[in-house]
XYZ file of N, CA and C in Angstrom:
264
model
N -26.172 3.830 -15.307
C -24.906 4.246 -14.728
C -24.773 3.697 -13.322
N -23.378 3.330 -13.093
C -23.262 2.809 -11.386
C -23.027 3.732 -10.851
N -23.394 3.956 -9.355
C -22.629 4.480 -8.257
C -21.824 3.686 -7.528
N -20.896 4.382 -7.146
C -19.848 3.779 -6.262
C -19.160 4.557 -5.514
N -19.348 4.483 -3.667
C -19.572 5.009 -2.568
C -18.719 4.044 -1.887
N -16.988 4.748 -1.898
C -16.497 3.459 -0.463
C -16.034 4.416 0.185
N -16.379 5.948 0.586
C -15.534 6.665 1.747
C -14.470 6.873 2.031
N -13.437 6.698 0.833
C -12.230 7.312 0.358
C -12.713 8.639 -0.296
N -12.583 9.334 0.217
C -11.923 10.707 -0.698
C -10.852 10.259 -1.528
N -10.926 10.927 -2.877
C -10.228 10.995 -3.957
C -8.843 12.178 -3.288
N -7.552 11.258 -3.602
C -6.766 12.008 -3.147
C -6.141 12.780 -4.370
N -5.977 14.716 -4.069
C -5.449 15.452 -4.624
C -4.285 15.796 -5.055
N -3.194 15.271 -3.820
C -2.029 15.787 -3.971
C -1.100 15.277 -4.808
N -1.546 13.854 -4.881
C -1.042 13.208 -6.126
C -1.484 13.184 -7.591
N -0.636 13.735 -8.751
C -1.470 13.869 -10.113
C -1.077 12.729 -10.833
N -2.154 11.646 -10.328
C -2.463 10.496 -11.069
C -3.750 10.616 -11.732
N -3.612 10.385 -13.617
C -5.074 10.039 -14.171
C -4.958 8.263 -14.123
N -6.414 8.256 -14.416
C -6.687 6.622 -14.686
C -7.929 7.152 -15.352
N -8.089 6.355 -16.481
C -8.978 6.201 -17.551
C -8.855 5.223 -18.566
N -9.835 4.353 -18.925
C -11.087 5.524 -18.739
C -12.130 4.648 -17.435
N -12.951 5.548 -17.050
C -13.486 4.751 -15.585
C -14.971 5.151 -16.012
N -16.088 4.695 -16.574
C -15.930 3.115 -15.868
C -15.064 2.578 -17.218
N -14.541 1.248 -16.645
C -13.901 0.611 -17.676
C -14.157 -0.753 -17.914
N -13.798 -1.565 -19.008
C -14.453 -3.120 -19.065
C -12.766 -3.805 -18.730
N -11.834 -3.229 -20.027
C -10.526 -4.590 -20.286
C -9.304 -4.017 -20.005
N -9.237 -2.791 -20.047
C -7.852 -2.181 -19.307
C -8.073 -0.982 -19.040
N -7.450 -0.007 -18.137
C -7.176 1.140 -17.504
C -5.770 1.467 -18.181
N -5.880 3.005 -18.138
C -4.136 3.367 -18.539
C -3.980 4.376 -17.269
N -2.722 4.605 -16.883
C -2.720 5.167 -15.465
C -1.590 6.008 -16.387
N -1.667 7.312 -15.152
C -1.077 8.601 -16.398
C -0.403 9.346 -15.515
N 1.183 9.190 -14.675
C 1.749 10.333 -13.377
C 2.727 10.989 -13.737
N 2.893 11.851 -13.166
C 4.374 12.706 -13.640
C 5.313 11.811 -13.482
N 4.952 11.332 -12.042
C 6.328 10.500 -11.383
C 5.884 9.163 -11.703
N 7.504 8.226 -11.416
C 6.940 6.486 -11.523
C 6.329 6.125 -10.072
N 5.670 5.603 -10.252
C 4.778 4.278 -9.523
C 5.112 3.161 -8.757
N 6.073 3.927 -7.853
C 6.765 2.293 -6.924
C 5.641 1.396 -6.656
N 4.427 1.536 -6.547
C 3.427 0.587 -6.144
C 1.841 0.856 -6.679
N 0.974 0.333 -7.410
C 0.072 0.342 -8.012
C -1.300 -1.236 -7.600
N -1.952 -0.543 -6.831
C -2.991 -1.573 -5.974
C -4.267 -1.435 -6.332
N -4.811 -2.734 -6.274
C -6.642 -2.320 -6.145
C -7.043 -3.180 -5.766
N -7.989 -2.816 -4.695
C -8.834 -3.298 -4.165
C -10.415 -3.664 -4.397
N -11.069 -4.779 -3.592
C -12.716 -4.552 -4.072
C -13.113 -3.834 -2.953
N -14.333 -3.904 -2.296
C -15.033 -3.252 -2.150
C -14.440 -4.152 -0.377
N -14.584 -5.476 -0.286
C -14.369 -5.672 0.973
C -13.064 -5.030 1.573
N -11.603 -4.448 0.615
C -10.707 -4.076 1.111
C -9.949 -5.300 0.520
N -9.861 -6.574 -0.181
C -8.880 -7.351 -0.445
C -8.304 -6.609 -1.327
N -7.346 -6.850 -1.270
C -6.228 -6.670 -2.921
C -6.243 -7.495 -3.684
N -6.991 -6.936 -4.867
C -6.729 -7.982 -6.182
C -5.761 -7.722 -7.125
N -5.455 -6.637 -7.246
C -4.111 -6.340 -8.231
C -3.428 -5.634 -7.408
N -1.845 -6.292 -7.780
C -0.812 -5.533 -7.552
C 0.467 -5.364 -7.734
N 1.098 -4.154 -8.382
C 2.234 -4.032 -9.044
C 3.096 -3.496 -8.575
N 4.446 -3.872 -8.672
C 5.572 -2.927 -8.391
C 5.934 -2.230 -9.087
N 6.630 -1.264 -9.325
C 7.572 -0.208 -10.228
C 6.970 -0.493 -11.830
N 6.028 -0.101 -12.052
C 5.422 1.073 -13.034
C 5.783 1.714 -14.031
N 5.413 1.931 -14.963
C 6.015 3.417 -15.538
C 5.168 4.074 -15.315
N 5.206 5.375 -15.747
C 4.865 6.534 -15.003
C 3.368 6.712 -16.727
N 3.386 6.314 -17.324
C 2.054 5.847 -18.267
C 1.618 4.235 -18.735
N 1.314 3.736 -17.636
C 0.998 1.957 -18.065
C -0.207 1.919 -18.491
N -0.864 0.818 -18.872
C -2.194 -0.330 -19.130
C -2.114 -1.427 -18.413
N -2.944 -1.218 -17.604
C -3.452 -2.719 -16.936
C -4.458 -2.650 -17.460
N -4.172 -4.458 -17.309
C -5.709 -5.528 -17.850
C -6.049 -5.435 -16.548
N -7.630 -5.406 -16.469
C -8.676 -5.373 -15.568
C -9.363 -6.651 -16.230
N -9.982 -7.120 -17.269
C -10.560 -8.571 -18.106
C -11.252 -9.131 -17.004
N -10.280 -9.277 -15.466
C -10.469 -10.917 -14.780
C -11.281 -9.973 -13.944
N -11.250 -9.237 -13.235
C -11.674 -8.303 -12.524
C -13.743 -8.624 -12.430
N -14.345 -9.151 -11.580
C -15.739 -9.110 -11.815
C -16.343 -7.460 -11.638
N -17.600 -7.277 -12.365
C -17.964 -5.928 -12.446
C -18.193 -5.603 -11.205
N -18.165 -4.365 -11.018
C -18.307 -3.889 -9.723
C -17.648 -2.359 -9.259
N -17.145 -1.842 -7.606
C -16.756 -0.532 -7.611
C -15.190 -1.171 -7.119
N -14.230 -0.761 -6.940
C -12.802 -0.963 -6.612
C -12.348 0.477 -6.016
N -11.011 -0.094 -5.406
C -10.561 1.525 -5.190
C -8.818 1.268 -5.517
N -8.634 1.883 -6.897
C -6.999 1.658 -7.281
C -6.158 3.192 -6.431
N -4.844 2.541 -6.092
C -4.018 2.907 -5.125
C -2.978 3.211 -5.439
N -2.158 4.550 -6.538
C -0.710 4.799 -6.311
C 0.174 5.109 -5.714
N 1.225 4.820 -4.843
C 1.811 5.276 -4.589
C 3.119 5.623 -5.314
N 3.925 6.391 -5.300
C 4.728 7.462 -6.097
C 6.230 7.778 -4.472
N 6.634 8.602 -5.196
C 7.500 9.671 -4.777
C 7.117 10.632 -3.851
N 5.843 11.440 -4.750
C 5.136 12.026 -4.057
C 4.370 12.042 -3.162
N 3.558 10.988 -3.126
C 2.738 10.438 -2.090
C 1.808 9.633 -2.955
N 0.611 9.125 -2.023
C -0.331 8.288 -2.140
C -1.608 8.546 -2.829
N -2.210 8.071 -4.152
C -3.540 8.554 -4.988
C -4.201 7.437 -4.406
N -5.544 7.712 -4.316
C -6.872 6.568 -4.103
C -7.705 7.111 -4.852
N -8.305 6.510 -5.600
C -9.132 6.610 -6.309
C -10.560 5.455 -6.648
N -11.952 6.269 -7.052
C -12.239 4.937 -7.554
C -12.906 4.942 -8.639
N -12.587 3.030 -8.900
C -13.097 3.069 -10.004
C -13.781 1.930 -10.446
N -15.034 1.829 -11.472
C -16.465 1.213 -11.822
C -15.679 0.301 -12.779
N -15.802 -1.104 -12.633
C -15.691 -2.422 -13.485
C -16.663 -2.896 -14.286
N -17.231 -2.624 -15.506
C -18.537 -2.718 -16.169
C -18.381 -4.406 -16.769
């Protein structure tokens, strides 16, 4: 099993799922609200993915993504989710 430690707290206030984590070829992201913006980062802080306007239950391909820890980023209506998540 990996660990993965980037000093984001997992934010609460937003009810975004993403699963399944760890993941190999896609993620499905799961919010009440839509997703004006959907990001992830590696570990240095670049952005490797990033989407505009969402639906509020997508699949992203992760495939290109090398294994590793990331930290995916919704923002919403509501506010801002960080989360992270393991690239197997």
């Amino acid at each position: 099993s990996s660990v993965c430690t980037s000093g984001i707290p997992n934010n609460e206030a937003v009810d975004v799922l993403l699963f399944p984590n760890p993941a190999q070829q896609t993620i499905t992201i799961q919010s009440a609200v839509s997703i004006q913006l959907f990001n992830i980062y590696d570990i240095h802080g670049r952005q490797v993915i990033s989407i505009s306007e969402i639906h509020p239950t997508s699949a992203i391909n992760i495939s290109h993504l090398t294994p590793g820890c990331y930290i995916v980023e919704c923002i919403t209506t509501s506010g801002i989710s960080r989360t992270r998540l393991i690239k197997n």
